[in-house]
Coordinates of C-alpha atoms in Angstrom, one line a residue:
Chain A
M1 CA 113.3 97.5 122.7
S2 CA 111.8 95.3 120.1
T3 CA 109.6 92.4 121.1
S4 CA 110.2 89.2 119.4
L5 CA 108.1 88.2 116.4
T6 CA 106.5 85.2 118.2
K7 CA 105.4 83.9 121.5
M8 CA 106.9 81.0 123.4
Y9 CA 105.0 77.9 122.4
I10 CA 102.9 76.2 125.0
D11 CA 103.5 72.7 126.0
T12 CA 101.3 70.8 123.6
S13 CA 101.7 67.4 125.3
S14 CA 98.9 68.0 127.8
R15 CA 96.2 65.3 127.9
E16 CA 93.4 67.4 126.5
I17 CA 95.5 68.4 123.5
Q18 CA 96.3 64.7 122.8
V19 CA 92.7 63.8 123.0
L20 CA 91.7 66.6 120.7
S21 CA 94.4 65.7 118.1
I22 CA 93.3 62.1 118.0
G23 CA 89.7 63.2 117.7
V24 CA 90.6 65.5 114.8
L25 CA 92.6 62.8 113.1
I26 CA 89.7 60.3 113.3
A27 CA 87.3 62.9 112.0
L28 CA 89.7 63.6 109.0
L29 CA 90.0 59.8 108.3
L30 CA 86.2 59.4 108.2
L31 CA 85.5 62.6 106.4
P32 CA 85.3 61.5 102.8
Q33 CA 82.6 59.0 103.7
F34 CA 80.2 61.9 104.4
L35 CA 81.2 64.4 101.7
T36 CA 80.3 64.9 98.1
S37 CA 83.3 64.7 95.7
Y38 CA 83.4 68.5 95.4
Q39 CA 83.6 68.8 99.2
T40 CA 86.3 66.1 99.3
R41 CA 88.3 68.2 96.8
L42 CA 87.9 71.2 99.1
A43 CA 89.0 69.2 102.1
T44 CA 92.1 68.1 100.1
A45 CA 92.9 71.6 99.2
F46 CA 92.6 72.6 102.8
L47 CA 95.0 69.9 103.9
I48 CA 97.6 70.9 101.3
L49 CA 97.3 74.6 102.3
L50 CA 97.7 73.6 105.9
L51 CA 101.0 71.9 105.2
F52 CA 102.2 74.8 103.2
V53 CA 101.4 77.3 105.9
V54 CA 102.7 75.2 108.7
S55 CA 106.0 74.7 106.9
Y56 CA 106.2 78.4 106.5
D57 CA 105.7 78.8 110.2
L58 CA 108.7 76.6 110.9
L59 CA 110.7 79.3 109.2
I60 CA 109.0 82.5 110.4
G61 CA 107.8 81.4 113.8
Y62 CA 110.6 79.2 115.0
A63 CA 113.7 80.3 113.0
G64 CA 112.5 83.9 113.1
V65 CA 113.4 84.8 109.6
L66 CA 110.7 86.4 107.5
S67 CA 110.9 84.9 104.0
F68 CA 108.6 86.3 101.4
G69 CA 109.5 83.7 98.9
H70 CA 108.0 80.5 100.2
A71 CA 106.1 80.1 97.0
L72 CA 109.4 79.1 95.4
P73 CA 109.8 75.6 96.9
Y74 CA 106.1 75.1 96.6
G75 CA 106.1 75.8 92.9
I76 CA 109.4 74.1 92.2
G77 CA 108.2 70.9 93.9
A78 CA 105.0 70.9 91.8
Y79 CA 106.7 71.8 88.5
F80 CA 109.5 69.2 88.8
L81 CA 107.1 66.5 89.7
G82 CA 105.0 67.4 86.7
L83 CA 107.8 67.9 84.3
S84 CA 109.5 64.6 85.1
L85 CA 106.2 62.7 84.8
Q86 CA 105.5 64.4 81.5
G87 CA 109.0 63.6 80.2
R88 CA 109.7 67.3 79.8
L89 CA 113.0 67.3 81.5
P90 CA 116.1 66.8 79.3
F91 CA 117.1 63.1 78.8
L92 CA 113.6 61.9 79.7
A93 CA 110.9 60.5 77.6
E94 CA 107.3 60.5 78.8
G95 CA 106.4 57.5 81.0
Q96 CA 110.0 56.5 81.6
L97 CA 109.9 57.4 85.2
S98 CA 108.0 55.8 88.0
F99 CA 106.0 58.0 90.3
L100 CA 108.4 57.6 93.1
A101 CA 111.4 58.5 91.0
A102 CA 109.6 61.7 89.9
V103 CA 108.9 62.5 93.6
V104 CA 112.6 62.0 94.4
I105 CA 113.7 64.2 91.5
A106 CA 111.3 66.9 92.6
L107 CA 112.6 66.7 96.2
I108 CA 116.2 66.9 95.0
A109 CA 115.3 70.0 92.9
V110 CA 113.7 71.7 95.9
L111 CA 116.7 70.8 98.1
L112 CA 119.2 72.3 95.6
V113 CA 117.1 75.5 95.0
M114 CA 116.7 76.1 98.7
L115 CA 120.4 75.5 99.5
V116 CA 121.5 77.9 96.8
T117 CA 119.0 80.7 97.4
G118 CA 119.2 80.2 101.2
A119 CA 123.0 80.4 101.2
L120 CA 122.7 83.8 99.3
A121 CA 119.8 85.3 101.1
L122 CA 121.0 84.5 104.6
R123 CA 124.0 86.7 104.0
T124 CA 121.5 89.4 104.7
N125 CA 119.0 89.7 107.5
G126 CA 115.7 91.1 108.6
I127 CA 114.1 93.3 106.0
Y128 CA 116.7 92.7 103.3
F129 CA 116.1 89.0 103.7
A130 CA 112.4 89.5 103.1
M131 CA 113.1 91.4 99.9
V132 CA 115.8 89.1 98.6
T133 CA 113.7 85.9 99.1
L134 CA 110.8 87.7 97.4
A135 CA 113.0 88.4 94.4
F136 CA 114.2 84.8 94.3
A137 CA 110.7 83.5 94.1
Q138 CA 110.0 86.0 91.3
I139 CA 113.0 84.6 89.4
G140 CA 111.4 81.2 89.7
Y141 CA 108.1 82.6 88.4
I142 CA 109.8 84.4 85.5
M143 CA 111.6 81.2 84.6
M144 CA 108.5 79.1 84.5
V145 CA 106.8 81.7 82.3
E146 CA 109.8 82.2 80.0
L147 CA 110.8 78.6 79.5
D148 CA 107.5 77.9 77.8
S149 CA 109.0 75.2 75.5
V150 CA 109.5 73.1 78.6
T151 CA 106.8 74.3 81.0
D152 CA 104.1 75.6 78.6
G153 CA 104.6 79.0 80.2
E154 CA 101.6 80.9 81.3
N155 CA 99.2 78.4 79.8
G156 CA 100.1 76.1 82.6
L157 CA 101.1 72.5 82.6
F158 CA 98.7 69.5 82.4
I159 CA 100.0 66.4 84.2
S160 CA 98.8 62.9 83.8
F161 CA 99.5 60.7 86.8
P162 CA 100.2 57.0 86.7
D163 CA 98.6 54.7 89.3
V164 CA 100.4 54.6 92.7
F165 CA 100.6 51.2 94.3
G166 CA 97.6 50.2 92.2
Y167 CA 95.5 53.2 93.3
S168 CA 94.3 55.6 90.7
L169 CA 95.0 59.2 91.3
A170 CA 92.0 60.2 89.3
N171 CA 89.9 59.1 92.2
V172 CA 89.1 62.0 94.5
G173 CA 89.0 59.9 97.6
N174 CA 92.4 58.3 96.9
V175 CA 94.0 61.8 96.5
Y176 CA 92.4 62.9 99.8
Y177 CA 93.9 60.0 101.7
L178 CA 97.3 60.3 100.0
S179 CA 97.3 64.0 101.0
L180 CA 96.1 63.2 104.5
V181 CA 98.9 60.6 105.1
C182 CA 101.5 63.0 103.7
V183 CA 100.2 66.0 105.6
V184 CA 99.9 64.2 109.0
I185 CA 103.3 62.6 108.7
S186 CA 104.9 66.0 107.7
Y187 CA 103.1 67.7 110.5
L188 CA 104.3 65.2 113.1
L189 CA 107.8 65.5 111.7
I190 CA 107.8 69.3 112.0
R191 CA 106.3 69.0 115.4
H192 CA 109.0 66.6 116.4
L193 CA 111.7 68.8 114.9
V194 CA 110.8 71.9 116.9
K195 CA 111.0 69.9 120.1
T196 CA 114.5 68.5 119.3
P197 CA 117.7 70.3 120.3
F198 CA 117.6 71.7 116.7
G199 CA 114.3 73.4 117.3
L200 CA 115.6 74.8 120.6
V201 CA 118.7 76.2 118.9
L202 CA 116.5 77.9 116.3
R203 CA 114.5 79.5 119.0
S204 CA 117.5 80.6 120.9
I205 CA 119.0 82.2 117.8
R206 CA 115.7 84.0 117.2
Q207 CA 115.7 85.4 120.7
N208 CA 119.2 86.5 120.7
E209 CA 121.5 85.8 117.8
E210 CA 124.6 87.3 119.5
R211 CA 124.4 85.2 122.6
A212 CA 123.7 82.1 120.5
Q213 CA 126.9 82.9 118.5
F214 CA 128.8 83.3 121.7
I215 CA 128.0 79.9 123.0
G216 CA 129.2 78.5 119.7
L217 CA 126.1 78.1 117.7
D218 CA 126.6 78.9 114.0
A219 CA 123.4 80.9 113.3
Y220 CA 123.9 80.9 109.6
R221 CA 124.2 77.2 109.3
F222 CA 121.1 76.5 111.5
Q223 CA 119.0 79.0 109.7
L224 CA 120.0 77.6 106.4
A225 CA 119.0 74.2 107.6
A226 CA 115.6 75.5 108.8
Y227 CA 115.2 77.4 105.5
T228 CA 115.9 74.2 103.5
I229 CA 113.8 71.9 105.6
S230 CA 110.8 74.1 105.6
G231 CA 111.3 74.4 101.9
L232 CA 111.2 70.6 101.5
F233 CA 107.9 70.5 103.3
A234 CA 106.5 73.3 101.2
G235 CA 107.7 71.3 98.2
I236 CA 105.7 68.3 99.4
A237 CA 102.7 70.6 99.6
G238 CA 103.3 71.8 96.1
M239 CA 103.5 68.2 94.8
L240 CA 100.3 67.3 96.5
F241 CA 98.7 70.4 94.9
A242 CA 99.9 69.1 91.5
I243 CA 98.5 65.7 92.1
S244 CA 95.1 67.0 93.2
N245 CA 94.8 69.6 90.5
T246 CA 96.6 67.8 87.6
F247 CA 97.1 71.3 86.2
I248 CA 99.7 73.8 87.5
T249 CA 100.5 77.4 86.5
P250 CA 103.5 79.7 87.2
D251 CA 101.1 81.6 89.6
M252 CA 102.1 79.0 92.2
L253 CA 105.4 80.9 92.4
Y254 CA 104.0 84.4 92.3
W255 CA 104.5 86.4 95.5
E256 CA 100.8 86.5 96.2
T257 CA 101.1 82.8 97.0
S258 CA 103.6 83.6 99.7
G259 CA 101.7 86.6 100.9
D260 CA 98.4 84.6 101.3
A261 CA 100.3 82.0 103.3
I262 CA 101.9 84.6 105.5
M263 CA 98.5 86.2 106.2
M264 CA 97.0 82.9 107.2
A265 CA 100.0 82.0 109.5
I266 CA 99.9 85.4 111.2
I267 CA 96.1 85.4 111.6
G268 CA 96.4 82.0 113.3
G269 CA 99.4 82.9 115.3
I270 CA 103.0 82.0 114.5
G271 CA 105.4 80.3 116.9
T272 CA 102.9 77.5 117.5
L273 CA 102.1 74.9 114.9
W274 CA 98.4 74.6 115.7
G275 CA 98.0 78.3 115.4
P276 CA 98.7 78.5 111.7
A277 CA 96.6 75.4 111.2
L278 CA 93.8 77.2 112.9
G279 CA 94.5 80.3 110.8
V280 CA 94.1 78.2 107.6
A281 CA 90.9 76.7 108.8
V282 CA 89.4 80.1 109.7
T283 CA 90.4 81.9 106.5
F284 CA 89.3 78.9 104.5
V285 CA 85.9 78.8 106.0
L286 CA 85.5 82.6 105.8
E287 CA 86.5 82.5 102.1
E288 CA 84.0 79.7 101.3
V289 CA 81.2 81.6 103.1
L290 CA 82.0 85.1 102.0
S291 CA 83.1 84.5 98.4
G292 CA 79.7 83.1 97.7
M293 CA 78.3 86.5 98.6
F294 CA 80.8 88.9 97.2
L295 CA 83.7 87.3 95.5
T296 CA 85.6 90.3 94.4
A297 CA 85.6 92.0 97.8
W298 CA 87.3 89.0 99.4
P299 CA 90.9 90.4 99.2
V300 CA 89.8 93.6 100.8
F301 CA 88.1 91.8 103.6
I302 CA 90.9 89.4 104.4
G303 CA 93.4 92.3 104.1
I304 CA 91.5 94.4 106.7
F305 CA 91.2 91.3 109.0
F306 CA 94.9 90.7 108.6
V307 CA 95.9 94.3 109.3
L308 CA 93.7 94.4 112.5
V309 CA 95.4 91.2 113.7
V310 CA 98.8 92.6 113.1
M311 CA 98.0 95.8 114.9
F312 CA 95.9 94.6 117.9
I313 CA 96.5 90.9 118.4
P314 CA 100.1 90.2 117.2
G315 CA 99.8 86.7 118.8
G316 CA 97.0 85.8 116.4
L317 CA 94.2 83.5 117.3
A318 CA 96.6 81.2 119.1
G319 CA 97.7 84.1 121.2
I320 CA 94.1 84.8 122.3
I321 CA 93.5 81.1 123.1
Q322 CA 96.8 80.9 125.1
N323 CA 95.9 84.0 127.1
W324 CA 92.6 82.6 127.8
R325 CA 94.3 79.4 129.0
R326 CA 96.3 81.8 131.3
T327 CA 99.7 80.9 129.9
I328 CA 101.7 84.0 129.9
S329 CA 104.8 84.0 127.8
I330 CA 108.1 85.7 128.5
D331 CA 107.3 88.1 125.6
D332 CA 104.0 89.1 127.2
L333 CA 105.8 90.0 130.3
K334 CA 108.4 92.0 128.5
R335 CA 105.7 93.8 126.6
R336 CA 103.9 94.7 129.8
I337 CA 107.1 95.9 131.4
E338 CA 108.0 98.0 128.4
R339 CA 104.6 99.7 128.5
Chain B
M1 CA 119.1 103.0 61.8
S2 CA 122.8 103.0 62.3
S3 CA 124.3 101.1 65.3
T4 CA 125.4 104.3 67.0
A5 CA 121.8 105.6 66.8
T6 CA 120.6 102.4 68.3
I7 CA 123.0 102.6 71.2
V8 CA 122.0 106.2 71.8
S9 CA 118.3 105.7 71.6
L10 CA 118.6 102.7 74.0
L11 CA 120.6 104.9 76.3
L12 CA 117.9 107.6 76.2
N13 CA 115.2 105.0 76.9
G14 CA 117.2 103.6 79.7
L15 CA 117.6 107.0 81.2
A16 CA 113.8 107.6 81.0
F17 CA 113.0 104.4 82.7
G18 CA 115.9 104.9 85.1
M19 CA 114.4 108.3 86.2
L20 CA 111.0 106.7 86.6
Y21 CA 112.5 103.9 88.7
F22 CA 114.5 106.4 90.7
L23 CA 111.4 108.4 91.6
F24 CA 109.8 105.2 92.8
A25 CA 112.8 103.7 94.6
S26 CA 113.9 106.9 96.2
G27 CA 110.6 107.1 98.1
L28 CA 111.1 103.5 99.2
S29 CA 114.6 104.1 100.3
L30 CA 113.9 107.5 102.0
V31 CA 111.2 106.1 104.1
F32 CA 113.4 103.3 105.2
G33 CA 116.4 105.5 105.8
L34 CA 114.5 107.9 107.9
M35 CA 112.0 105.7 109.7
G36 CA 113.4 102.2 109.4
V37 CA 110.2 101.1 107.7
V38 CA 110.2 99.1 104.5
N39 CA 107.0 100.0 102.9
F40 CA 105.5 97.1 101.0
A41 CA 102.5 99.3 100.2
H42 CA 104.7 101.6 98.1
G43 CA 103.6 99.8 94.9
A44 CA 100.0 100.3 95.9
L45 CA 100.6 104.0 96.4
Y46 CA 102.2 104.2 93.0
M47 CA 99.1 102.5 91.6
M48 CA 96.9 105.0 93.4
G49 CA 98.8 107.9 91.9
A50 CA 98.1 106.5 88.4
Y51 CA 94.4 106.0 89.1
I52 CA 93.9 109.4 90.8
G53 CA 95.8 111.0 88.0
L54 CA 93.6 109.3 85.4
L55 CA 90.4 110.3 87.2
I56 CA 91.4 114.0 87.4
Y57 CA 92.6 113.8 83.8
Q58 CA 89.2 112.6 82.6
Q59 CA 87.3 115.1 84.8
T60 CA 89.3 118.3 84.2
F61 CA 86.9 120.6 82.4
G62 CA 86.3 117.9 79.8
T63 CA 89.6 118.8 78.2
G64 CA 92.0 116.5 80.1
L65 CA 94.6 118.9 81.4
F66 CA 97.5 116.7 82.2
I67 CA 99.3 119.4 84.2
V68 CA 96.4 119.5 86.7
A69 CA 96.4 115.7 87.2
F70 CA 100.2 115.8 87.3
L71 CA 100.2 118.4 90.1
I72 CA 97.3 117.1 92.2
A73 CA 97.7 113.3 92.1
P74 CA 101.1 113.1 94.0
F75 CA 99.7 115.4 96.7
A76 CA 96.5 113.3 97.0
V77 CA 98.6 110.2 97.5
M78 CA 100.8 112.1 100.0
G79 CA 97.7 113.0 102.0
I80 CA 96.5 109.4 102.0
S81 CA 100.0 108.2 103.0
M82 CA 100.0 110.6 105.9
L83 CA 96.6 109.3 107.1
I84 CA 98.0 105.7 106.8
E85 CA 101.0 106.6 108.9
R86 CA 99.0 108.4 111.5
F87 CA 96.4 105.6 112.1
T88 CA 98.3 102.4 111.5
L89 CA 102.1 102.6 111.3
R90 CA 102.5 104.9 114.2
H91 CA 101.4 102.3 116.7
L92 CA 104.0 99.8 115.5
Y93 CA 107.3 101.7 115.8
D94 CA 108.4 100.1 119.0
V95 CA 107.7 96.5 118.1
D96 CA 109.7 94.2 115.9
I97 CA 110.5 95.7 112.5
L98 CA 109.0 92.7 110.8
Y99 CA 105.5 93.7 112.0
Q100 CA 105.8 96.9 109.9
V101 CA 106.5 94.8 106.9
L102 CA 103.4 92.7 107.6
L103 CA 101.3 95.7 108.2
T104 CA 102.3 97.5 105.0
F105 CA 101.9 94.2 103.1
G106 CA 98.3 94.0 104.4
L107 CA 97.7 97.6 103.5
A108 CA 98.8 96.9 99.9
V109 CA 96.4 94.0 99.7
I110 CA 93.5 96.2 100.9
L111 CA 94.3 99.1 98.6
E112 CA 94.8 96.9 95.6
G113 CA 91.6 94.9 96.3
A114 CA 89.6 98.1 96.7
F115 CA 90.8 99.6 93.4
R116 CA 90.1 96.4 91.6
L117 CA 86.6 96.3 93.1
V118 CA 85.9 99.9 91.9
F119 CA 87.7 100.0 88.5
G120 CA 87.8 96.3 87.6
P121 CA 90.9 94.3 86.6
V122 CA 91.2 95.8 83.1
T123 CA 94.0 98.0 81.9
L124 CA 92.8 101.6 81.3
S125 CA 94.7 103.6 78.8
F126 CA 96.1 107.0 79.8
P127 CA 96.6 109.0 76.6
T128 CA 99.8 110.9 76.2
P129 CA 99.2 114.6 76.9
G130 CA 98.7 116.7 73.8
L131 CA 101.8 118.9 74.3
L132 CA 104.1 116.0 74.8
K133 CA 102.9 113.9 71.8
G134 CA 105.2 113.2 69.0
S135 CA 109.0 112.8 69.2
I136 CA 112.2 114.5 68.7
S137 CA 114.6 113.2 66.0
F138 CA 118.3 113.9 65.5
G139 CA 120.9 111.9 63.7
G140 CA 118.7 108.9 63.1
V141 CA 117.6 108.8 66.7
I142 CA 113.8 109.1 67.3
F143 CA 112.8 109.8 70.9
P144 CA 109.3 110.5 72.2
Y145 CA 108.9 113.9 73.9
Y146 CA 107.1 112.3 76.8
R147 CA 110.1 110.3 77.7
L148 CA 112.3 113.4 77.5
F149 CA 109.8 115.0 79.9
V150 CA 110.2 112.1 82.3
I151 CA 114.0 112.5 82.3
I152 CA 113.7 116.2 83.0
V153 CA 111.2 115.8 85.8
G154 CA 113.2 113.0 87.3
A155 CA 116.4 115.1 87.3
I156 CA 114.6 118.1 88.8
V157 CA 113.1 116.0 91.6
A158 CA 116.5 114.3 92.2
V159 CA 118.1 117.7 92.8
A160 CA 115.2 119.1 94.8
L161 CA 115.1 116.1 97.1
Y162 CA 118.8 116.2 97.7
L163 CA 118.6 119.9 98.6
F164 CA 115.6 119.3 100.8
L165 CA 117.4 116.6 102.8
E166 CA 120.8 118.3 102.9
R167 CA 120.0 122.0 103.2
T168 CA 116.7 122.5 105.0
R169 CA 115.9 122.4 108.7
Y170 CA 113.4 119.6 108.0
G171 CA 115.9 117.4 106.3
L172 CA 118.2 118.0 109.3
I173 CA 115.4 116.9 111.7
A174 CA 114.8 113.9 109.6
R175 CA 118.4 112.8 109.6
A176 CA 118.7 113.5 113.3
G177 CA 115.6 111.4 114.0
M178 CA 117.2 108.5 112.2
M179 CA 120.2 108.7 114.6
N180 CA 118.4 109.3 117.8
R181 CA 114.7 109.8 118.1
D182 CA 114.7 110.6 121.8
M183 CA 117.3 113.3 121.5
V184 CA 115.3 115.0 118.8
E185 CA 112.2 115.0 121.0
A186 CA 114.3 116.3 123.9
N187 CA 115.1 119.3 121.8
G188 CA 111.4 120.1 121.6
I189 CA 110.8 118.9 118.1
N190 CA 107.6 116.9 117.5
I191 CA 109.1 113.8 115.9
D192 CA 105.7 112.2 115.4
R193 CA 104.7 114.9 113.1
A194 CA 108.0 114.8 111.3
Y195 CA 107.6 111.0 110.8
T196 CA 104.1 111.5 109.3
F197 CA 105.5 114.2 107.0
M198 CA 108.3 111.9 105.9
F199 CA 106.0 109.1 105.1
G200 CA 104.0 111.6 103.2
I201 CA 107.0 112.5 101.1
G202 CA 107.5 108.8 100.4
G203 CA 103.9 108.6 99.3
F204 CA 104.3 111.8 97.2
L205 CA 107.2 110.2 95.3
A206 CA 105.2 107.0 94.8
G207 CA 102.2 109.0 93.5
L208 CA 104.4 111.1 91.2
S209 CA 106.1 108.0 89.7
G210 CA 102.6 106.5 89.3
I211 CA 101.2 109.3 87.2
M212 CA 104.5 109.6 85.3
A213 CA 104.3 105.9 84.4
A214 CA 100.6 105.9 83.5
P215 CA 100.9 107.2 79.8
M216 CA 103.8 104.7 79.3
F217 CA 102.3 101.5 80.8
G218 CA 98.6 102.1 81.2
V219 CA 96.7 101.9 84.5
F220 CA 95.7 98.7 86.1
P221 CA 95.3 97.4 89.7
T222 CA 98.4 95.2 89.8
M223 CA 100.7 97.8 88.2
G224 CA 102.4 98.2 91.5
H225 CA 103.6 94.6 91.7
D226 CA 106.2 94.7 89.0
L227 CA 107.5 98.1 90.2
I228 CA 107.8 97.1 93.9
L229 CA 109.8 94.1 92.8
L230 CA 112.0 96.4 90.7
G231 CA 112.2 98.8 93.6
F232 CA 113.4 96.0 95.9
V233 CA 116.0 95.0 93.4
I234 CA 117.1 98.6 93.0
V235 CA 117.5 99.2 96.8
V236 CA 119.3 95.9 97.3
I237 CA 121.7 96.8 94.5
G238 CA 122.1 100.4 95.6
G239 CA 121.9 100.0 99.3
L240 CA 118.8 100.6 101.3
G241 CA 118.5 104.0 102.9
S242 CA 121.2 105.5 100.6
Y243 CA 120.1 108.4 98.4
K244 CA 123.0 107.9 96.0
G245 CA 122.3 104.2 96.0
S246 CA 118.7 104.7 94.8
I247 CA 119.9 106.9 91.9
V248 CA 122.7 104.6 90.8
G249 CA 120.7 101.4 91.4
A250 CA 117.7 102.8 89.4
L251 CA 120.0 103.7 86.4
V252 CA 121.9 100.4 86.5
V253 CA 118.6 98.4 86.6
A254 CA 117.0 100.5 83.8
L255 CA 120.0 100.3 81.5
A256 CA 120.5 96.6 82.1
E257 CA 116.8 96.2 81.3
T258 CA 116.8 98.3 78.1
Y259 CA 120.0 96.9 76.7
G260 CA 119.1 93.4 77.8
N261 CA 115.8 93.5 76.1
F262 CA 117.4 94.6 72.9
F263 CA 120.5 92.3 72.8
A264 CA 119.3 89.2 74.7
P265 CA 115.6 89.3 75.1
E266 CA 115.4 85.6 76.2
I267 CA 117.4 86.1 79.3
A268 CA 116.6 89.8 79.9
S269 CA 114.1 89.3 82.7
V270 CA 116.5 87.2 84.7
T271 CA 119.5 89.6 84.2
L272 CA 118.3 92.0 86.8
F273 CA 118.0 89.4 89.4
A274 CA 121.4 88.0 88.4
L275 CA 122.8 91.5 89.0
M276 CA 121.2 91.5 92.4
V277 CA 122.7 88.2 93.3
L278 CA 126.1 89.4 92.3
V279 CA 125.8 92.4 94.5
L280 CA 124.7 90.2 97.4
L281 CA 127.6 88.0 97.0
F282 CA 130.2 90.7 97.2
K283 CA 128.4 93.4 99.2
P284 CA 125.4 92.2 101.1
S285 CA 124.6 95.8 102.2
G286 CA 124.5 97.1 98.6
M287 CA 126.8 99.4 96.7
F288 CA 126.3 102.4 98.9
G289 CA 124.5 100.9 101.9
K290 CA 126.1 101.1 105.3
P291 CA 127.0 97.7 106.7
G292 CA 125.0 97.0 109.8
V293 CA 122.4 99.6 109.0
L294 CA 119.9 96.8 109.6
A295 CA 121.3 95.7 113.0
H296 CA 118.5 96.1 115.4

């Protein structure tokens, strides 16, 4: 009866897509040369958000589990990076750690948090899973607020960054290029991942968990792996956010952070990687344009936009483009037959 | 204040909060149990109940008749919920269940944004109604009348709701619709209308808990956030779609909160979630939830 949450992805290896991607990459590489420092900051924020939303899509679109708690790894990554650099973690004095060591600590923290919460949350499914993951992210939020002796609570945490390979992170351009490198590599890794057998297994579990179990695939284990991996990428996005902002607050872990990312992913169209990227771009541009005119009405506007997409174009913008390219997915066919 | 008195007054406070949480969570649980929809906009409906109540309270004949606000606000929210169901949710019953989550989440964003736009982000105070001011005292325990009122209303609603579901034709249709929608329709019953009404009942409960909470917590746009989270914790502990579960879950959560805040304030906020994790470990479907109720 129910149609799956996502569409089949289209083959992105076609020539035009390749040309387009390389074009976009070159444009991104040259971008800071033409921008003011404010605009460069904006572009950096955009890249970070893009990684966060695409990592989310790995979970929702490919593994087919709707987590409402993706803000958790995002915030944990940022906080652990900041705390270890500031010497706020137990047994650490400030300046003891190199930047790379702090990154490793943050990644390990994200890994552990994701494994534990994932192992628990995946005992449930569907709606329960959405609620449980939301609750977990909220625990993280509460902890960052309550442990104010360590995290400075609601006042937020200021982070001073050492130079990395001789480059100062106070320079806007350097931060942009660091983000660009991380985001592009992460994106390519995720893209590779969904094409590997691992990605195929995830999609098969999403389409029919029972059958996948019958042919000997342990759904729980694969979904836990997807949950953890997507969390690691969200953690990287969180770290980049900390680097570019040098100031983080517990709000990073609040459920609105997850909610906004979900909205962008759905508007773009989940189940493809370029869809959510497009969704981020569209919402980002809209927000820039509209918030200048009426800042407070922005949430209402984006909410209405999102609801319309959910109701009338569940494939999102990517779905529209795919239909326009005359690629019809199995799901489309099923939906037509059901009607 | 003797230690017994402390324990008793904490218990009473826990009961008052428990009843409030129950009113909220029962609506969440009911809508899920009967329609299979988890309503992420339930917190926004609760917030609307509080705002509508406050508006009526300020406008009623210049005197602020609480009883008028108390009676009208839940029905107003009920009407709005029925419109929401009719024009948005109804079109999504036959697609993936997760789309309904996304839709109701989007609705929550819209409603909350709209109220913030109109009333601003500030917390508006809702004065305790005149008749319920002051407190009762016995044996060293001091307990506000208003909270007593909350306990009584909660108890009345709990019984009424139970009777409605178990003893009326409507409740029967609702429970049948949960089992087999097509069969209910084949018997000549308009299930669409029943669904709209059910979603309205859920909205009624959200609105009622909103106006009940207003004098206790004040009125502000994000007031639904904390409660929807608590609501989720409650239904995960009690079992989604189980009426008994929402009562027990609400009381467990409220008592854990009240005693926790008193005896161990530094870990209190995490205690609730720890409870939830424990339940998940041992009974993923909740204390009274039916295993496999979510298989779709």
